[in-house]
CSV table of C-alpha atoms in Angstrom, one decimal:
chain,number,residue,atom,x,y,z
A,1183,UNK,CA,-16.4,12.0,5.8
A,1184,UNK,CA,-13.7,10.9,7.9
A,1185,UNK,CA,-11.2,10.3,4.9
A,1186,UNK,CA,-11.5,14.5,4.5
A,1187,UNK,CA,-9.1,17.2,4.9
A,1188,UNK,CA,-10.2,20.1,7.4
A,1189,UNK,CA,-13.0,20.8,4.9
A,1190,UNK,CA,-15.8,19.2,6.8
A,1191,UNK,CA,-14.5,20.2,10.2
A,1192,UNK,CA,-15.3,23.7,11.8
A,1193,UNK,CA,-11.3,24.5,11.1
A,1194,UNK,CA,-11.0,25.9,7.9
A,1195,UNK,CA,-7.8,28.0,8.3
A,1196,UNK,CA,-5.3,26.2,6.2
A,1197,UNK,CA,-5.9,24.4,3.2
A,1198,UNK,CA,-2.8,23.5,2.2
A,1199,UNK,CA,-1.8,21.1,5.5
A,1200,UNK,CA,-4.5,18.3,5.4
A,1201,UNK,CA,-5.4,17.0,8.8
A,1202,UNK,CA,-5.1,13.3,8.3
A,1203,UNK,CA,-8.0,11.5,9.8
A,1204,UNK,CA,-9.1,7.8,9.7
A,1205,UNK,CA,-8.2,5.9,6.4
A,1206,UNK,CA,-6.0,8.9,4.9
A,1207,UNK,CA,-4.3,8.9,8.1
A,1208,UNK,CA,-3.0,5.4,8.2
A,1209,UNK,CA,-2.2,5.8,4.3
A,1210,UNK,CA,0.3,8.1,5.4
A,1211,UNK,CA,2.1,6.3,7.9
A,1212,UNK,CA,3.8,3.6,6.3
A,1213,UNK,CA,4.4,2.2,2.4
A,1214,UNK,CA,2.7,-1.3,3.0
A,1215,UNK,CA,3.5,-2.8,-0.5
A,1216,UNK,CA,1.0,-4.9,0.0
A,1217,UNK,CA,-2.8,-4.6,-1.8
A,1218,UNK,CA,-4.6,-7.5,0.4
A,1219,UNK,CA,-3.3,-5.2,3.4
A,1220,UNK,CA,-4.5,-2.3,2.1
A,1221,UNK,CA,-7.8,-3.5,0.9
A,1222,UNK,CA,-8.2,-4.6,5.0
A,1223,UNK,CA,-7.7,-1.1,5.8
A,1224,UNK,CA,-10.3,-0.1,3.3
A,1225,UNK,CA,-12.5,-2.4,5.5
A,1226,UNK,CA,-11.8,-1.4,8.5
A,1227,UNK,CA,-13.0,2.3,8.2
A,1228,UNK,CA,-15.8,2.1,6.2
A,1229,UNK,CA,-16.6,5.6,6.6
A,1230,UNK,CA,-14.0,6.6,4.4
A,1231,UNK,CA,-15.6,4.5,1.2
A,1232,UNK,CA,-12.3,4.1,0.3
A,1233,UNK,CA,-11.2,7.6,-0.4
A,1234,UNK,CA,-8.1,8.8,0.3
A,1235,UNK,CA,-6.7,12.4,0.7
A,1236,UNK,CA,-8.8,15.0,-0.3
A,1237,UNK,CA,-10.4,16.9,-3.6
A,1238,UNK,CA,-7.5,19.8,-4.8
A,1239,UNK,CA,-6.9,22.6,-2.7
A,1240,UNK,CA,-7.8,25.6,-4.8
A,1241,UNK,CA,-11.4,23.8,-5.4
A,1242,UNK,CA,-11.7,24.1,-1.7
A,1243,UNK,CA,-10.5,27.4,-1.2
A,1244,UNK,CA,-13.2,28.7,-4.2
A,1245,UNK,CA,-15.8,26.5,-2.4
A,1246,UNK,CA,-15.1,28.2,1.2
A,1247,UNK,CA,-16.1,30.9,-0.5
A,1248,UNK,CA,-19.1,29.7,-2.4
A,1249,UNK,CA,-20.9,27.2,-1.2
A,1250,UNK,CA,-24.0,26.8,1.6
A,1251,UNK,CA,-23.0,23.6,2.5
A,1252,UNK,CA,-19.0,22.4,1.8
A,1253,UNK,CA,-19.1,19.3,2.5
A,1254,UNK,CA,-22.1,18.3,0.5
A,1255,UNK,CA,-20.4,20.2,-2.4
A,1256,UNK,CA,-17.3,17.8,-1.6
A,1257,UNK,CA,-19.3,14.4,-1.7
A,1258,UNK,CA,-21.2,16.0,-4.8
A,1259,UNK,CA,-17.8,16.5,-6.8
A,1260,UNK,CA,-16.5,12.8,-5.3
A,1261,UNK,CA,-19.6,11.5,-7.2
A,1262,UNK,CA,-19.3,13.0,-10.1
A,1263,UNK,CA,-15.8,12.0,-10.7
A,1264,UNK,CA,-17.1,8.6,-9.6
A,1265,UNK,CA,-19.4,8.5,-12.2
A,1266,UNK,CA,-16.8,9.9,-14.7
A,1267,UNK,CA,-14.3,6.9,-13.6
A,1268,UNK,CA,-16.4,4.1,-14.5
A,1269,UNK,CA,-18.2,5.8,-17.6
A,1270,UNK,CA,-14.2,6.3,-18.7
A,1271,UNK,CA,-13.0,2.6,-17.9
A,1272,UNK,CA,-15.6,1.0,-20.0
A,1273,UNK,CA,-15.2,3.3,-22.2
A,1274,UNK,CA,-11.7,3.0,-22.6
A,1275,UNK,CA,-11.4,-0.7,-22.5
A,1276,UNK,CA,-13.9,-0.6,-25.6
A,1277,UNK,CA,-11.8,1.3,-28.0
A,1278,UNK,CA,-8.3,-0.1,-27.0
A,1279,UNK,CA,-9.4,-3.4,-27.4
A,1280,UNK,CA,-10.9,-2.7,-30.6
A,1281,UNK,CA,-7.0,-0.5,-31.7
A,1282,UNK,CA,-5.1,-3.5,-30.7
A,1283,UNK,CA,-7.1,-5.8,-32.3
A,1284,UNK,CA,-6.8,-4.1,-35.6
A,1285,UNK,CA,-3.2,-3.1,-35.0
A,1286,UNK,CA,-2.0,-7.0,-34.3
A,1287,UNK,CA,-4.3,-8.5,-36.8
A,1288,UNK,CA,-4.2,-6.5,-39.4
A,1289,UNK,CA,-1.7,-3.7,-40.1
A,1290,UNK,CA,1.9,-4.5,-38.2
A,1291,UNK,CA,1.7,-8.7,-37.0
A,1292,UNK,CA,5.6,-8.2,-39.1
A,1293,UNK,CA,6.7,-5.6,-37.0
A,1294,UNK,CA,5.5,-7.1,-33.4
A,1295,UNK,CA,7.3,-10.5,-34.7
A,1296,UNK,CA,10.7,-8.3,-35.0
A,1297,UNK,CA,9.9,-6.5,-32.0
A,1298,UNK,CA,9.6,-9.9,-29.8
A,1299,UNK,CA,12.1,-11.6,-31.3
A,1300,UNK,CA,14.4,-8.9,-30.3
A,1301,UNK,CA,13.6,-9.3,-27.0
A,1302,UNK,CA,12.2,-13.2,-26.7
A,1303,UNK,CA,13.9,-14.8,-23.5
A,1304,UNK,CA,11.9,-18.1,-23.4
A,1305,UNK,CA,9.1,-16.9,-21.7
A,1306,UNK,CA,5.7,-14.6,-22.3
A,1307,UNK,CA,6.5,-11.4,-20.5
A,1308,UNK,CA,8.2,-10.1,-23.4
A,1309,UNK,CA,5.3,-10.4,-25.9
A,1310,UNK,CA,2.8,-9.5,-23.5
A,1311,UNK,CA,4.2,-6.3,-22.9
A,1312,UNK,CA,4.9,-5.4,-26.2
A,1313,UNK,CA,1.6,-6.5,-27.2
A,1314,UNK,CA,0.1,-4.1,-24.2
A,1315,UNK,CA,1.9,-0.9,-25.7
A,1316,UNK,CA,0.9,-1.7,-29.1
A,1317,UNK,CA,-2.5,-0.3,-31.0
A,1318,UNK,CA,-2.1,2.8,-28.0
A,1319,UNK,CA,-5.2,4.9,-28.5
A,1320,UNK,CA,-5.1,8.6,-30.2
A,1321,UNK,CA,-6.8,10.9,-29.0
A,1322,UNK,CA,-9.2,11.5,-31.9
A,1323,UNK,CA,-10.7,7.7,-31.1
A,1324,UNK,CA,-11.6,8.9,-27.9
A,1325,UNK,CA,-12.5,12.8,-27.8
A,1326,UNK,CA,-15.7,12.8,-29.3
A,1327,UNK,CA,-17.1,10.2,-27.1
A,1328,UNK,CA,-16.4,13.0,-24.0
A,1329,UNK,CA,-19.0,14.9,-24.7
A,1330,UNK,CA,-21.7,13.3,-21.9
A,1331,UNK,CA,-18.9,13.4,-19.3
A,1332,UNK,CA,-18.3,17.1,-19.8
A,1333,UNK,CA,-22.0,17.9,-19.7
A,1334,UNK,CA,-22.0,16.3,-16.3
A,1335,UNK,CA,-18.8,17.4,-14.3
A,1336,UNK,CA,-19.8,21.2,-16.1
A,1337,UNK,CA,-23.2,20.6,-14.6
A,1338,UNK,CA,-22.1,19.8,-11.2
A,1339,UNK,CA,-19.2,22.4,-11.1
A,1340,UNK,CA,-21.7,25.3,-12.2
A,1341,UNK,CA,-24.0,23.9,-9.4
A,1342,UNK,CA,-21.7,24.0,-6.9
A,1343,UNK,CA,-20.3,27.5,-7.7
A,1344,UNK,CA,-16.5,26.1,-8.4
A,1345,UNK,CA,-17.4,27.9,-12.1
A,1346,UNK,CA,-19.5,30.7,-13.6
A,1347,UNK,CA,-22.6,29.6,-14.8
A,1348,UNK,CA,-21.6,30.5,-18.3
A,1349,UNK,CA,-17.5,28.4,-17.7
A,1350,UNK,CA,-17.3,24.7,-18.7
A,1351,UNK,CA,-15.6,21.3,-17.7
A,1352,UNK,CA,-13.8,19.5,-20.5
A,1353,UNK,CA,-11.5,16.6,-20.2
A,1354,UNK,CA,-9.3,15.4,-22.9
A,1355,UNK,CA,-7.6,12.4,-23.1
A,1356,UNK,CA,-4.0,12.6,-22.8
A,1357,UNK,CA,-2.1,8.5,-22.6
A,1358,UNK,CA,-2.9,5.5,-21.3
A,1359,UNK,CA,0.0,3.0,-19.2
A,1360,UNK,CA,-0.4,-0.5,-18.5
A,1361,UNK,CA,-2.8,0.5,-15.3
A,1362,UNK,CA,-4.1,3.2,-16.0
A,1363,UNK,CA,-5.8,6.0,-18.8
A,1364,UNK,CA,-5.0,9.7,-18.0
A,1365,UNK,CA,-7.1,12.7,-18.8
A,1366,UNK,CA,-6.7,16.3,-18.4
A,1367,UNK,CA,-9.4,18.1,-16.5
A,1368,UNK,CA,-9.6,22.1,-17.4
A,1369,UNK,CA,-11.9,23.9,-15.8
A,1370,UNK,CA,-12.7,27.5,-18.0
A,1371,UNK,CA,-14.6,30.5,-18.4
A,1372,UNK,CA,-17.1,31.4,-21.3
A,1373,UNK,CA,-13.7,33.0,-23.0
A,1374,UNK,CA,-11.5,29.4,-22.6
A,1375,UNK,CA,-9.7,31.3,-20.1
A,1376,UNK,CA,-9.0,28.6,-17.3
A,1377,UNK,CA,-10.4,29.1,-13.8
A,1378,UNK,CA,-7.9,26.6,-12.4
A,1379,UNK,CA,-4.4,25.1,-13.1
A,1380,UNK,CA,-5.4,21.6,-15.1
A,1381,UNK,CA,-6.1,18.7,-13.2
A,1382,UNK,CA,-5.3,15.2,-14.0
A,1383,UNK,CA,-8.0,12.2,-13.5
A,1384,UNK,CA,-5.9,9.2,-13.6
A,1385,UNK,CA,-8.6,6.2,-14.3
A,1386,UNK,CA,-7.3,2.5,-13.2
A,1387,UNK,CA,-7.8,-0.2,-15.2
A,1388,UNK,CA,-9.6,-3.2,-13.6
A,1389,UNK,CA,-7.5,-6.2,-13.0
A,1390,UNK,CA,-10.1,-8.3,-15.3
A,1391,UNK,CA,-9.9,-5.8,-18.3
A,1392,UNK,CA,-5.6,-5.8,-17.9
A,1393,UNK,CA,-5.7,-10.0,-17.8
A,1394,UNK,CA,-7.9,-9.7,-20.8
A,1395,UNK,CA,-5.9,-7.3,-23.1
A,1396,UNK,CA,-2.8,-9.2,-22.0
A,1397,UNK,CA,-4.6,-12.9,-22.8
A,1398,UNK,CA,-5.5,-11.4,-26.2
A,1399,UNK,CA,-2.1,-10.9,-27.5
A,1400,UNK,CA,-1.7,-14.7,-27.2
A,1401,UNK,CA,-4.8,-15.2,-29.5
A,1402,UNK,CA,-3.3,-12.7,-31.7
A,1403,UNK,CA,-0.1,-14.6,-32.0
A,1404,UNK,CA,-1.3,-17.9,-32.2
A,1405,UNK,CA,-3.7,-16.9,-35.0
A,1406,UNK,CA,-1.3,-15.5,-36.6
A,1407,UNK,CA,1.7,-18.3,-36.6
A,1408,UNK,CA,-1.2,-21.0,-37.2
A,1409,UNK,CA,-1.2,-20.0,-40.8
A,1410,UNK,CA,2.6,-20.7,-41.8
A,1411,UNK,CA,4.3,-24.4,-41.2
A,1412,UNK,CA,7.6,-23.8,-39.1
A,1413,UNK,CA,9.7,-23.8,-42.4
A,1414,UNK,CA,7.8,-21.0,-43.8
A,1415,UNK,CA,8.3,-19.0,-40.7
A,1416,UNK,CA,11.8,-19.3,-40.5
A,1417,UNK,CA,12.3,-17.9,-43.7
A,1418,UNK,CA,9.3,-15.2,-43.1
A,1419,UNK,CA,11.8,-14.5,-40.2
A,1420,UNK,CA,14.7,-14.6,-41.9
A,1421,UNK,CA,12.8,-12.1,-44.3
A,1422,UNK,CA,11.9,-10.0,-41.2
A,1423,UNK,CA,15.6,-10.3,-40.1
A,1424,UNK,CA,17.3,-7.6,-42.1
A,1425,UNK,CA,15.4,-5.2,-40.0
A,1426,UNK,CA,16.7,-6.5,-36.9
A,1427,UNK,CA,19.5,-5.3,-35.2
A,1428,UNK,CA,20.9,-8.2,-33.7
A,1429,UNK,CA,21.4,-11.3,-36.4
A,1430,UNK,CA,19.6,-15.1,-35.6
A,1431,UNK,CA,20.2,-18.0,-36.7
A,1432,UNK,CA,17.5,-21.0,-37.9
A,1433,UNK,CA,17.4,-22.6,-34.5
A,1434,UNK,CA,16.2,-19.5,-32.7
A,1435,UNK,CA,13.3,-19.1,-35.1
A,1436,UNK,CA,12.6,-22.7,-35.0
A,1437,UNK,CA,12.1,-22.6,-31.1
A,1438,UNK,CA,10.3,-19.5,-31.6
A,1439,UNK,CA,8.0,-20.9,-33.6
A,1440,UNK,CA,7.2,-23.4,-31.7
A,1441,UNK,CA,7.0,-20.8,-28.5
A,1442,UNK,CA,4.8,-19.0,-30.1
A,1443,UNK,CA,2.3,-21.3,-31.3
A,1444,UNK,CA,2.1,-23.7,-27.9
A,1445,UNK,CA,2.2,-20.7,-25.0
A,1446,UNK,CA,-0.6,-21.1,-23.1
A,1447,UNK,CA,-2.8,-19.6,-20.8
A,1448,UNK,CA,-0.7,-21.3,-18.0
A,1449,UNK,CA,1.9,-19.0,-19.6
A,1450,UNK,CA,-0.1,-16.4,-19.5
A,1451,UNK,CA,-0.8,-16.9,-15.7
A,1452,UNK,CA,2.6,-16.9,-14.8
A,1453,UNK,CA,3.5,-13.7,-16.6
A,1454,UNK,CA,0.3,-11.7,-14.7
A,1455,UNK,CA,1.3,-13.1,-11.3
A,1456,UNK,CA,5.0,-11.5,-11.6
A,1457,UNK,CA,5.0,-9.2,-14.5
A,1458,UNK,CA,2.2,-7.0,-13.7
A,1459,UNK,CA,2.0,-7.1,-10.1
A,1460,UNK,CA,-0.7,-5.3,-8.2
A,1461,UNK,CA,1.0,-4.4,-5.0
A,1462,UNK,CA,3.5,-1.8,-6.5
A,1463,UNK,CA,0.6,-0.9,-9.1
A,1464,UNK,CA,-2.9,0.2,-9.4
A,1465,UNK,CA,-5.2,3.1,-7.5
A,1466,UNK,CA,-4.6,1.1,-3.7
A,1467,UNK,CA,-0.5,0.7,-4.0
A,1468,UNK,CA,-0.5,4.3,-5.5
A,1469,UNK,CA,-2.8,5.8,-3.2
A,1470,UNK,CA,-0.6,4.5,-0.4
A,1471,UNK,CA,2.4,5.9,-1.9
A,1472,UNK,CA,1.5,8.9,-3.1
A,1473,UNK,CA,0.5,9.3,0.4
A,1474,UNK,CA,3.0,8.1,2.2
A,1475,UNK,CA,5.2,10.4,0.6
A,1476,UNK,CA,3.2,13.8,0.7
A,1477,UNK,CA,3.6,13.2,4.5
A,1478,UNK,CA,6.9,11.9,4.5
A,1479,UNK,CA,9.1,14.5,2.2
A,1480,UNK,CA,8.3,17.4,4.8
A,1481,UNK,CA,7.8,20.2,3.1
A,1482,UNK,CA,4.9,21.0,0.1
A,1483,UNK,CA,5.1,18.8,-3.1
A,1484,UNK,CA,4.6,21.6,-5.1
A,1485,UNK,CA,8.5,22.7,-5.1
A,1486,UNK,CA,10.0,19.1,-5.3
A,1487,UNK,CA,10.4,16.9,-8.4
A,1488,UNK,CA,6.7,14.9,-7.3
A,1489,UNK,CA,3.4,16.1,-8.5
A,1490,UNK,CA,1.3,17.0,-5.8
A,1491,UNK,CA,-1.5,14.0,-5.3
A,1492,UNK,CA,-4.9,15.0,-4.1
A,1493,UNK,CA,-6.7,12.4,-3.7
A,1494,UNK,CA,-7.3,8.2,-4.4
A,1495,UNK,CA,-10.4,6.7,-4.7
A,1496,UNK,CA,-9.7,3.2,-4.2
A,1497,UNK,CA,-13.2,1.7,-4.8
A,1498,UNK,CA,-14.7,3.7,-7.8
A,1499,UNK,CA,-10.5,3.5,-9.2
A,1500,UNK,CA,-9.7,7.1,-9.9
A,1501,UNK,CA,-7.2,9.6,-8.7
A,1502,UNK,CA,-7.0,13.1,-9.2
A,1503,UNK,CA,-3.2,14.7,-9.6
A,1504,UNK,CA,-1.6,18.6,-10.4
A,1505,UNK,CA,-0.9,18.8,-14.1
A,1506,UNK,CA,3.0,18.6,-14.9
A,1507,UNK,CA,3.6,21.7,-17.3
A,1508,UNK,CA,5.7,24.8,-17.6
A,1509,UNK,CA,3.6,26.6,-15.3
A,1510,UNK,CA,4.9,24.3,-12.7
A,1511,UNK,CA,8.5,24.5,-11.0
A,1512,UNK,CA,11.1,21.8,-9.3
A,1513,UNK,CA,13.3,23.6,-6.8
A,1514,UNK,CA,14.3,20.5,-4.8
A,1515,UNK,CA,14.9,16.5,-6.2
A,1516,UNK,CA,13.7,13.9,-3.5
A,1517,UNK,CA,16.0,11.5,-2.1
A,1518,UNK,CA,13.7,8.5,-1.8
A,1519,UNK,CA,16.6,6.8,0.2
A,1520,UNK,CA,16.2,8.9,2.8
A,1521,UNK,CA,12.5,8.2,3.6
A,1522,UNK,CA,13.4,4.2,3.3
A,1523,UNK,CA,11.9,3.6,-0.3
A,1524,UNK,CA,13.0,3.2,-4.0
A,1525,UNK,CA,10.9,3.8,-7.3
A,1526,UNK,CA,11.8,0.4,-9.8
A,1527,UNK,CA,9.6,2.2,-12.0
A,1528,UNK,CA,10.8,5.9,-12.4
A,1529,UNK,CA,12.1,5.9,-15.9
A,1530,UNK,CA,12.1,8.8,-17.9
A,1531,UNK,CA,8.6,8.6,-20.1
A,1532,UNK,CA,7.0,8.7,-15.8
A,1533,UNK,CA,8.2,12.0,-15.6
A,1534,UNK,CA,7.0,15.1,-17.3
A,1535,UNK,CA,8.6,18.7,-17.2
A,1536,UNK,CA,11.0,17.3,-14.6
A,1537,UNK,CA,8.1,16.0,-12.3
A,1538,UNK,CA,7.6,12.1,-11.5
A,1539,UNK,CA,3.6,11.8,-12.5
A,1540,UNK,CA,3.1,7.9,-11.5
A,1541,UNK,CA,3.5,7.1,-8.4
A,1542,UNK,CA,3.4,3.1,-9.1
A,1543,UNK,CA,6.7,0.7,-8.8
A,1544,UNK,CA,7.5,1.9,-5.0
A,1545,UNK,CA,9.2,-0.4,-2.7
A,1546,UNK,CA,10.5,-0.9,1.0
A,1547,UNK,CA,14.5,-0.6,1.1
A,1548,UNK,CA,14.6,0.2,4.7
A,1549,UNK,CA,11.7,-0.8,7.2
A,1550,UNK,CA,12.8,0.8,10.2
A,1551,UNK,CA,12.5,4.2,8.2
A,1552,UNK,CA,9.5,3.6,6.9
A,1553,UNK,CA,7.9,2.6,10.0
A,1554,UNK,CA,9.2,4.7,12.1
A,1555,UNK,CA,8.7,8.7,12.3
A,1556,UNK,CA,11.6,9.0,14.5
A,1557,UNK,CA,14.3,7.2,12.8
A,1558,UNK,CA,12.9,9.1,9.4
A,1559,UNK,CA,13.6,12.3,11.1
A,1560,UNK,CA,17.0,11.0,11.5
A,1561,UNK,CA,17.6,9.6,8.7
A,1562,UNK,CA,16.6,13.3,6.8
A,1563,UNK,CA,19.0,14.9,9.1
A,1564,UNK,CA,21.7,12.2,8.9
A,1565,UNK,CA,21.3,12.4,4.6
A,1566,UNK,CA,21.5,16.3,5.1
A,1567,UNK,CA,24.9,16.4,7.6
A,1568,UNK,CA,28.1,17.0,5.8
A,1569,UNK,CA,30.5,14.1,5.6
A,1570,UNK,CA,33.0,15.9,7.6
A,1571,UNK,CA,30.2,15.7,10.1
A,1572,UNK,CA,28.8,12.5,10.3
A,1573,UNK,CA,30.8,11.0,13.0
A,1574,UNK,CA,29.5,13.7,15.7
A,1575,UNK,CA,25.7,13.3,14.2
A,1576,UNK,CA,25.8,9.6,15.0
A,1577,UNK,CA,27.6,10.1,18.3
A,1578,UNK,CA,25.1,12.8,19.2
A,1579,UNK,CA,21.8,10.3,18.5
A,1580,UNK,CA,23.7,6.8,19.7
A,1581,UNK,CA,24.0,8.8,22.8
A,1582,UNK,CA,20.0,9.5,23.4
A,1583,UNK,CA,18.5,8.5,26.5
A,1584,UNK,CA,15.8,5.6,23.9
A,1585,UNK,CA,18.0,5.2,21.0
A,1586,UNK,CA,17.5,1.9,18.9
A,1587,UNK,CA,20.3,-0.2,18.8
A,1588,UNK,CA,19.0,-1.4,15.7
A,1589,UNK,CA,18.8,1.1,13.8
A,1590,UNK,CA,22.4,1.2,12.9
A,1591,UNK,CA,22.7,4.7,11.5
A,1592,UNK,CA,26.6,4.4,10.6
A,1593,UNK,CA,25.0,1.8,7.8
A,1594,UNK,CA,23.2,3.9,6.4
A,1595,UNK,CA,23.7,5.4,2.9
A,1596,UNK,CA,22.0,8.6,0.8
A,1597,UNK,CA,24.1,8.9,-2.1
């Protein structure tokens, strides 16, 4: 139980500042940006089973209250979401297959065809991704296969006092990324009044089921261009090409063609390897983020622009987040600079009711801040000092007794 919060120690006065032990601990120091790293961490405190952070707050507050035993009622809610994750993965990897199967091959091959030739660049990254977002599931495919899930989290909730006897769990799916299926997790009374703010269970996808969805796109496309010559495609194309917005000409649709009926899986390889890297993506490389930051900004998540992460489990591939919604508000913006790190992947459909809800596509922009406590309280207080300022900030730290020389705070920028 090492990986804990204060739940499992005799300590139980606040439960809102987790004390970092073990695994969680060493999540939090640094972002790594680096999965084989982070998977020897894993390894190296086994008593953590790869769980990072801990289970949300106001279940442990209701629990303190509740529960004989707290941290049996802890690892009995970790299993059941464990169970959950891999009952959702398969699950999910089932019907999405099947939707983009039916959406390539039989309802919109036309409209993927403009949509890659838009964006063709001589390579398979463009295809493969447009292929990934294609065939999404609705919710309605996936809903009324929930039913067994819910049974079991409202079995284990009711038995572990975190709801009446008479209140339910019900999750409901809610999207699904490139790494990842999200559900909403609302905990209610026998009125569907709810007990709790909703939860999020973010379920990763396994590398194997990704590399699969992505290699079936190929198949897709070569199945489908084996059925015209190259003369007939160009003027299917050319067809096609009044609903494009940019115009081609015969060439381009001739070495399309001939792309998209020789790309390989060698093609495919390469594409995986850089487009859909694992060490800025997945339940290990967000864990370590989400972590990293939570530490990091200062102050509690819940009044920044971040939603407040609760915990990673990096071996069963599930995470459980705060719900972004109205209920929630954003006081303060995060200057990622300032704690040494940039998000590549922060664009607009990752945030929801002004809160960033993935916390995939983080990267290293200045070591010495990330690896370094000190120099981050610096940097904070150097980001935060008026301009006017600045000059008597980094004359007051230059002239510490163990200051760096290379840190080179005058380089540094916030803006």
């Amino acid at each position: 139980m090492r990986a804990e919060m204060n739940v499992c120690n005799k300590n139980y006065n606040n439960i809102q500042s987790p004390s970092f032990k073990g695994l969680t601990r060493v999540m939090s120091k640094s972002l790594y940006v680096n999965k084989a790293h982070i998977d020897n961490l894993v390894y190296a405190y086994p008593k953590a089973q790869g769980f990072v952070g801990s289970i949300p707050k106001d279940f442990i507050k209701v629990l303190k209250s509740n529960s004989d035993n707290v941290c049996a009622s802890v690892s009995e809610i970790k299993s059941v979401f464990a169970d959950t994750s891999k009952f959702l993965q398969k699950l999910a990897y089932e019907k999405q297959y099947a939707s983009r199967k039916e959406y390539l091959k039989n309802n919109c091959m036309d409209s993927f065809l403009v949509n890659f030739a838009q964006r063709y660049d001589g390579n398979v990254l463009a295809l493969c991704k447009d292929a990934y977002l294609f065939g999404r599931l609705r919710p309605e495919q996936i809903n009324g296969e929930l039913s067994g899930v819910n049974s079991n989290l409202t079995k284990v909730f009711r038995e572990n006092k975190l709801i009446p006897n008479d209140g339910v769990a019900s999750l409901s799916y809610l999207d699904s990324g490139s790494y990842g299926d999200v559900f909403k997790l609302s905990l209610l009374d026998k009125d569907k009044n709810k007990l709790f703010h909703d939860k999020v269970l973010k379920v990763y996808k396994s590398k194997d089921d990704t590399s699969n969805m992505l290699s079936f796109a190929i198949e897709a496309l070569h199945e489908y261009v084996d059925g015209f010559s190259e003369a007939d495609f160009i003027n299917k194309m050319n067809d096609l090409g009044k609903n494009f917005n940019n115009s081609f000409d015969d060439k381009f649709f001739s070495d399309y063609y001939k792309y998209a009926k020789n790309c390989t899986k060698k093609d495919f390889g390469f594409m995986r390897d850089l487009g859909f890297t694992y060490d800025f993506h997945g339940v290990a490389p967000e864990g370590n983020a989400a972590m990293y930051l939570k530490k990091s900004v200062g102050h509690r998540l819940a009044n920044t622009d971040l939603i407040e992460p609760y915990c990673f489990d990096i071996k069963n591939n599930y995470a459980i987040l705060e719900m972004s919604d109205s209920d929630l508000k954003t006081n303060k913006k995060v200057n990622f600079k300032e704690l040494g790190v940039t998000c590549f992947d922060s664009h607009t459909f990752n945030y929801t009711n002004d809160k960033l809800i993935d916390y995939g596509g983080f990267n290293v922009i200045n070591s010495k801040i990330v690896n370094d406590k000190v120099a981050r309280r610096a940097a904070k207080k150097q980001a935060h000092t008026p301009q006017k300022k600045q000059f008597d900030f980094q004359k007051e730290i230059t002239s510490q007794k163990n200051y760096d020389e290379s840190l080179h705070f005058s380089d540094w920028s916030f803006d």
